[in-house]
Amino acid sequence: MIKVEKLNKSFGDLHVLKDIDLKVNESDVVCLIGSSGSGKSTLLRCLNFLEKKDNGKIIINGEEITQATHDINEVRQKVGMVFQHFQLFPHKTVIENIMEAPLMVKKMKKDQAASEARVLLEKVGLSDKADVYPNKLSGGQKQRVAIARALAMKPEIMLFDEPTSALDPELVGEVLATMKELAVEGMTMVVVTHEMQFAREVADWIVYMNEGRIVERGHPDDFFTNPQEERTKEFLKTTQ
Ligand code: ADP
Ligand code: MG
């Protein structure tokens, strides 16, 4: 579903992504782990075309995506993204937040956007919050709205960038549960996370990044119990 080949990205002199190769099959959940500054967010942002790669290939559903041959906005609709800091529209209600992109980008009829939004709110367990403003929600509820909002565009792939890092510990579980449900339903997901328990339980693949490179990847069982690389072992020690 996603194939990345020799992806490189620099910010000025800072070489942030170095020859990244990554493959994500349909319905796979890939958890991307690594210490701060290793390039995880930049990689996700390149996959969503929020950052422009310097070189390398990004192939989605068998098609190489380039600025020259594709409408990047159209591609972006296939790839939903959830951020650490929710980024809900504060002046819109919960349901308006979810309806916004279908109305504006897909030109969906209002009735249909509203009924689809209600289905999504039900799915994330927030049916009773449709008409409240984001500032009346807990962090966990905001993040579940952000997930519903991303799903409203019917993406084929969901990218999550540390979706629980800004949450109070007692609110992390509800967001992970929502993500787990999506995974079980077969959504293709790339998740940057520090939640190792979630990664162990839900991921099909763990990918460990350090200093802009993929150091090691494996199935959670092998990866956590029998890491091969010294740097991986060191990193895993810091997460316990
Ligand atoms: P991670 O998500 O793993 O913490 P990032 O991808 O956010 O890492 O950042 C990798 C490196 O790139 C860091 O050194 C960061 O400071 C730098 N960086 C990220 N975005 C930008 C940007 N827009 N301009 C300049 N440097 C950036
Ligand atoms: Mg990051």
Short mmCIF file of C-alpha atoms and ligand atoms in Angstrom, two decimals:
data_model
loop_
_atom_site.label_atom_id
_atom_site.label_comp_id
_atom_site.label_asym_id
_atom_site.label_seq_id
_atom_site.Cartn_x
_atom_site.Cartn_y
_atom_site.Cartn_z
CA MET A 1 0.00 0.00 0.00
CA ILE A 2 2.90 2.34 0.80
CA LYS A 3 6.37 1.87 -0.52
CA VAL A 4 9.17 4.28 0.22
CA GLU A 5 12.49 3.90 -1.55
CA LYS A 6 15.68 5.76 -0.71
CA LEU A 7 13.83 8.75 0.68
CA ASN A 8 16.05 11.67 1.65
CA LYS A 9 15.13 14.94 3.24
CA SER A 10 17.25 17.79 4.55
CA PHE A 11 16.43 21.06 6.25
CA GLY A 12 19.29 23.25 5.11
CA ASP A 13 22.46 21.49 6.24
CA LEU A 14 20.58 19.11 8.48
CA HIS A 15 20.15 15.73 6.80
CA VAL A 16 17.04 14.47 8.58
CA LEU A 17 15.99 11.41 6.55
CA LYS A 18 18.73 9.20 5.12
CA ASP A 19 17.89 6.61 2.49
CA ILE A 20 14.66 5.52 4.12
CA ASP A 21 13.16 2.31 2.72
CA LEU A 22 9.77 1.34 4.08
CA LYS A 23 6.99 -0.96 2.98
CA VAL A 24 3.53 -1.01 4.47
CA ASN A 25 1.07 -3.62 3.28
CA GLU A 26 -2.68 -3.24 3.29
CA SER A 27 -4.13 -3.55 6.82
CA ASP A 28 -0.69 -3.46 8.37
CA VAL A 29 -0.09 -1.49 11.53
CA VAL A 30 3.45 -0.18 11.62
CA CYS A 31 4.67 1.42 14.83
CA LEU A 32 7.54 3.82 14.30
CA ILE A 33 9.67 4.29 17.37
CA GLY A 34 12.86 6.15 18.18
CA SER A 35 14.15 8.96 20.31
CA SER A 36 13.22 12.58 19.81
CA GLY A 37 14.81 14.21 16.76
CA SER A 38 15.36 10.96 14.87
CA GLY A 39 13.11 12.05 11.99
CA LYS A 40 9.87 10.19 12.72
CA SER A 41 7.58 13.20 12.26
CA THR A 42 9.41 14.30 9.14
CA LEU A 43 8.92 10.85 7.64
CA LEU A 44 5.17 10.92 8.35
CA ARG A 45 4.94 14.45 6.98
CA CYS A 46 6.67 13.37 3.78
CA LEU A 47 4.18 10.48 3.45
CA ASN A 48 1.35 12.98 3.71
CA PHE A 49 3.12 15.50 1.46
CA LEU A 50 3.15 18.10 4.20
CA GLU A 51 6.91 18.12 3.61
CA LYS A 52 8.52 17.88 0.24
CA LYS A 53 11.07 15.11 -0.10
CA ASP A 54 14.46 15.93 -1.61
CA ASN A 55 14.73 12.64 -3.48
CA GLY A 56 13.66 9.04 -3.37
CA LYS A 57 10.34 7.49 -4.24
CA ILE A 58 6.98 7.40 -2.52
CA ILE A 59 4.69 4.82 -4.08
CA ILE A 60 1.10 4.58 -2.93
CA ASN A 61 -1.08 1.77 -4.24
CA GLY A 62 1.47 0.98 -6.90
CA GLU A 63 1.69 4.52 -8.23
CA GLU A 64 4.65 6.75 -7.69
CA ILE A 65 3.46 10.06 -6.34
CA THR A 66 5.21 13.13 -7.64
CA GLN A 67 4.25 16.77 -7.61
CA ALA A 68 4.45 16.76 -11.38
CA THR A 69 2.04 13.92 -12.04
CA HIS A 70 -0.38 14.11 -9.13
CA ASP A 71 -2.72 16.49 -7.47
CA ILE A 72 -1.21 16.37 -4.02
CA ASN A 73 -4.49 17.41 -2.39
CA GLU A 74 -6.17 14.42 -3.90
CA VAL A 75 -3.43 12.12 -2.67
CA ARG A 76 -3.60 13.69 0.77
CA GLN A 77 -7.27 12.70 1.00
CA LYS A 78 -6.25 9.07 0.85
CA VAL A 79 -3.86 9.56 3.73
CA GLY A 80 -5.40 10.80 6.99
CA MET A 81 -3.23 12.26 9.70
CA VAL A 82 -3.67 12.72 13.44
CA PHE A 83 -1.27 14.98 15.34
CA GLN A 84 -0.05 15.20 18.90
CA HIS A 85 -1.88 18.48 19.46
CA PHE A 86 -5.30 17.63 17.95
CA GLN A 87 -5.54 20.84 15.91
CA LEU A 88 -9.32 21.04 16.05
CA PHE A 89 -11.00 24.23 14.88
CA PRO A 90 -11.80 25.97 18.21
CA HIS A 91 -14.67 28.06 16.82
CA LYS A 92 -16.49 25.05 15.39
CA THR A 93 -18.51 22.44 17.25
CA VAL A 94 -17.42 18.84 17.33
CA ILE A 95 -19.71 17.83 14.51
CA GLU A 96 -18.76 20.89 12.45
CA ASN A 97 -15.11 19.95 12.86
CA ILE A 98 -15.84 16.53 11.43
CA MET A 99 -18.00 17.86 8.59
CA GLU A 100 -15.57 20.57 7.52
CA ALA A 101 -13.36 18.64 5.09
CA PRO A 102 -16.15 16.59 3.48
CA LEU A 103 -18.11 19.82 2.89
CA MET A 104 -15.21 21.95 1.71
CA VAL A 105 -12.93 19.50 -0.03
CA LYS A 106 -15.36 16.84 -1.23
CA LYS A 107 -18.29 19.25 -1.71
CA MET A 108 -20.52 16.76 0.07
CA LYS A 109 -24.15 17.72 0.78
CA LYS A 110 -24.65 19.02 4.30
CA ASP A 111 -27.20 16.36 5.30
CA GLN A 112 -24.95 13.58 4.21
CA ALA A 113 -21.87 15.07 5.86
CA ALA A 114 -23.85 15.40 9.10
CA SER A 115 -25.15 11.85 9.03
CA GLU A 116 -21.71 10.43 8.26
CA ALA A 117 -20.23 12.55 11.05
CA ARG A 118 -22.76 11.12 13.49
CA VAL A 119 -21.78 7.59 12.55
CA LEU A 120 -18.13 8.48 13.21
CA LEU A 121 -18.96 10.12 16.53
CA GLU A 122 -20.73 6.96 17.56
CA LYS A 123 -17.70 4.96 16.54
CA VAL A 124 -15.35 7.03 18.72
CA GLY A 125 -17.86 7.01 21.56
CA LEU A 126 -18.74 10.70 21.50
CA SER A 127 -22.30 10.82 20.19
CA ASP A 128 -23.35 13.06 23.07
CA LYS A 129 -20.69 15.68 22.24
CA ALA A 130 -21.78 16.57 18.71
CA ASP A 131 -22.79 20.12 19.50
CA VAL A 132 -20.19 21.17 22.03
CA TYR A 133 -17.06 23.19 21.33
CA PRO A 134 -13.62 21.61 21.65
CA ASN A 135 -12.72 23.63 24.76
CA LYS A 136 -15.39 21.70 26.64
CA LEU A 137 -13.69 18.37 25.92
CA SER A 138 -10.93 16.50 27.69
CA GLY A 139 -7.70 15.87 25.78
CA GLY A 140 -8.70 12.29 25.15
CA GLN A 141 -12.07 13.35 23.78
CA LYS A 142 -10.40 15.97 21.56
CA GLN A 143 -8.09 13.38 20.14
CA ARG A 144 -10.97 11.02 19.44
CA VAL A 145 -12.72 13.86 17.58
CA ALA A 146 -9.49 14.43 15.63
CA ILE A 147 -9.50 10.75 14.67
CA ALA A 148 -13.15 10.96 13.59
CA ARG A 149 -12.35 14.08 11.59
CA ALA A 150 -9.55 12.32 9.75
CA LEU A 151 -11.78 9.30 9.09
CA ALA A 152 -14.47 11.55 7.60
CA MET A 153 -12.40 11.77 4.42
CA LYS A 154 -12.46 7.96 4.14
CA PRO A 155 -8.69 7.64 3.98
CA GLU A 156 -7.03 4.42 2.91
CA ILE A 157 -4.14 5.01 5.26
CA MET A 158 -4.00 6.69 8.65
CA LEU A 159 -0.86 8.30 10.03
CA PHE A 160 -0.63 9.05 13.73
CA ASP A 161 2.12 11.26 15.13
CA GLU A 162 2.42 10.65 18.87
CA PRO A 163 -1.35 10.85 19.31
CA THR A 164 -1.22 10.28 23.06
CA SER A 165 1.91 12.20 24.03
CA ALA A 166 0.06 15.37 25.01
CA LEU A 167 -2.51 13.54 27.12
CA ASP A 168 -2.75 13.08 30.85
CA PRO A 169 -1.91 9.45 31.60
CA GLU A 170 -5.46 8.53 32.57
CA LEU A 171 -6.71 9.63 29.13
CA VAL A 172 -4.22 7.69 27.04
CA GLY A 173 -6.15 4.41 27.20
CA GLU A 174 -9.34 5.65 25.56
CA VAL A 175 -7.42 6.97 22.54
CA LEU A 176 -5.35 3.81 22.19
CA ALA A 177 -8.57 1.78 22.41
CA THR A 178 -10.06 3.77 19.53
CA MET A 179 -6.90 3.21 17.48
CA LYS A 180 -6.87 -0.46 18.33
CA GLU A 181 -10.43 -0.76 17.08
CA LEU A 182 -9.44 0.83 13.78
CA ALA A 183 -6.54 -1.58 13.49
CA VAL A 184 -8.80 -4.55 14.11
CA GLU A 185 -11.15 -3.31 11.39
CA GLY A 186 -8.23 -3.50 8.98
CA MET A 187 -7.15 0.11 8.60
CA THR A 188 -3.63 0.52 7.29
CA MET A 189 -1.82 2.57 9.92
CA VAL A 190 1.58 4.09 10.59
CA VAL A 191 1.84 5.14 14.21
CA VAL A 192 4.66 7.10 15.81
CA THR A 193 4.40 6.25 19.47
CA HIS A 194 6.18 5.87 22.78
CA GLU A 195 3.48 3.48 23.99
CA MET A 196 5.45 0.26 23.85
CA GLN A 197 2.61 -1.82 25.25
CA PHE A 198 0.36 -0.66 22.42
CA ALA A 199 3.13 -1.33 19.90
CA ARG A 200 3.58 -4.84 21.25
CA GLU A 201 -0.11 -5.63 21.16
CA VAL A 202 -1.28 -3.96 17.99
CA ALA A 203 1.64 -3.57 15.59
CA ASP A 204 2.38 -6.00 12.80
CA TRP A 205 5.78 -4.37 12.42
CA ILE A 206 7.99 -2.26 14.62
CA VAL A 207 10.36 0.11 12.87
CA TYR A 208 13.11 1.70 14.93
CA MET A 209 14.63 4.94 13.67
CA ASN A 210 17.78 6.65 14.87
CA GLU A 211 19.43 9.76 13.47
CA GLY A 212 17.43 9.69 10.27
CA ARG A 213 17.95 6.04 9.46
CA ILE A 214 15.90 2.90 9.95
CA VAL A 215 18.13 0.86 12.22
CA GLU A 216 15.98 -2.21 12.68
CA ARG A 217 12.53 -3.56 11.95
CA GLY A 218 10.76 -6.68 13.03
CA HIS A 219 7.64 -8.36 14.30
CA PRO A 220 6.90 -7.15 17.83
CA ASP A 221 7.67 -10.54 19.39
CA ASP A 222 11.14 -10.73 17.88
CA PHE A 223 11.83 -7.06 18.05
CA PHE A 224 11.19 -6.59 21.76
CA THR A 225 12.53 -9.89 23.00
CA ASN A 226 15.46 -10.29 20.69
CA PRO A 227 16.62 -7.00 19.18
CA GLN A 228 19.62 -7.43 16.91
CA GLU A 229 21.25 -4.04 16.84
CA GLU A 230 23.17 -2.48 19.72
CA ARG A 231 21.42 0.85 19.25
CA THR A 232 18.03 -0.83 19.41
CA LYS A 233 18.96 -2.54 22.66
CA GLU A 234 20.10 0.77 24.13
CA PHE A 235 16.91 2.48 23.03
CA LEU A 236 14.66 -0.24 24.43
CA LYS A 237 16.39 0.08 27.80
CA THR A 238 15.34 3.73 27.93
CA THR A 239 11.69 2.83 27.38
CA GLN A 240 11.36 0.46 30.30
P1 ADP B 1 11.09 13.22 15.66
O1 ADP B 1 9.67 13.32 15.22
O2 ADP B 1 11.65 11.86 15.55
O3 ADP B 1 11.30 13.80 17.03
P2 ADP B 1 11.53 15.25 13.64
O4 ADP B 1 11.21 14.62 12.34
O5 ADP B 1 10.52 16.15 14.24
O6 ADP B 1 11.98 14.12 14.67
O7 ADP B 1 12.86 16.10 13.50
C1 ADP B 1 14.05 15.57 13.00
C2 ADP B 1 15.07 16.69 12.93
O8 ADP B 1 14.67 17.63 11.95
C3 ADP B 1 15.24 17.47 14.22
O9 ADP B 1 16.59 17.79 14.37
C4 ADP B 1 14.39 18.70 13.98
O10 ADP B 1 14.89 19.78 14.74
C5 ADP B 1 14.58 18.91 12.51
N1 ADP B 1 13.43 19.59 11.87
C6 ADP B 1 12.17 19.11 11.81
N2 ADP B 1 11.38 19.93 11.12
C7 ADP B 1 12.13 20.97 10.73
C8 ADP B 1 11.89 22.16 9.97
N3 ADP B 1 10.67 22.43 9.46
N4 ADP B 1 12.93 22.99 9.78
C9 ADP B 1 14.16 22.70 10.26
N5 ADP B 1 14.45 21.61 10.96
C10 ADP B 1 13.45 20.74 11.21
MG MG B 2 8.02 13.92 16.23
#
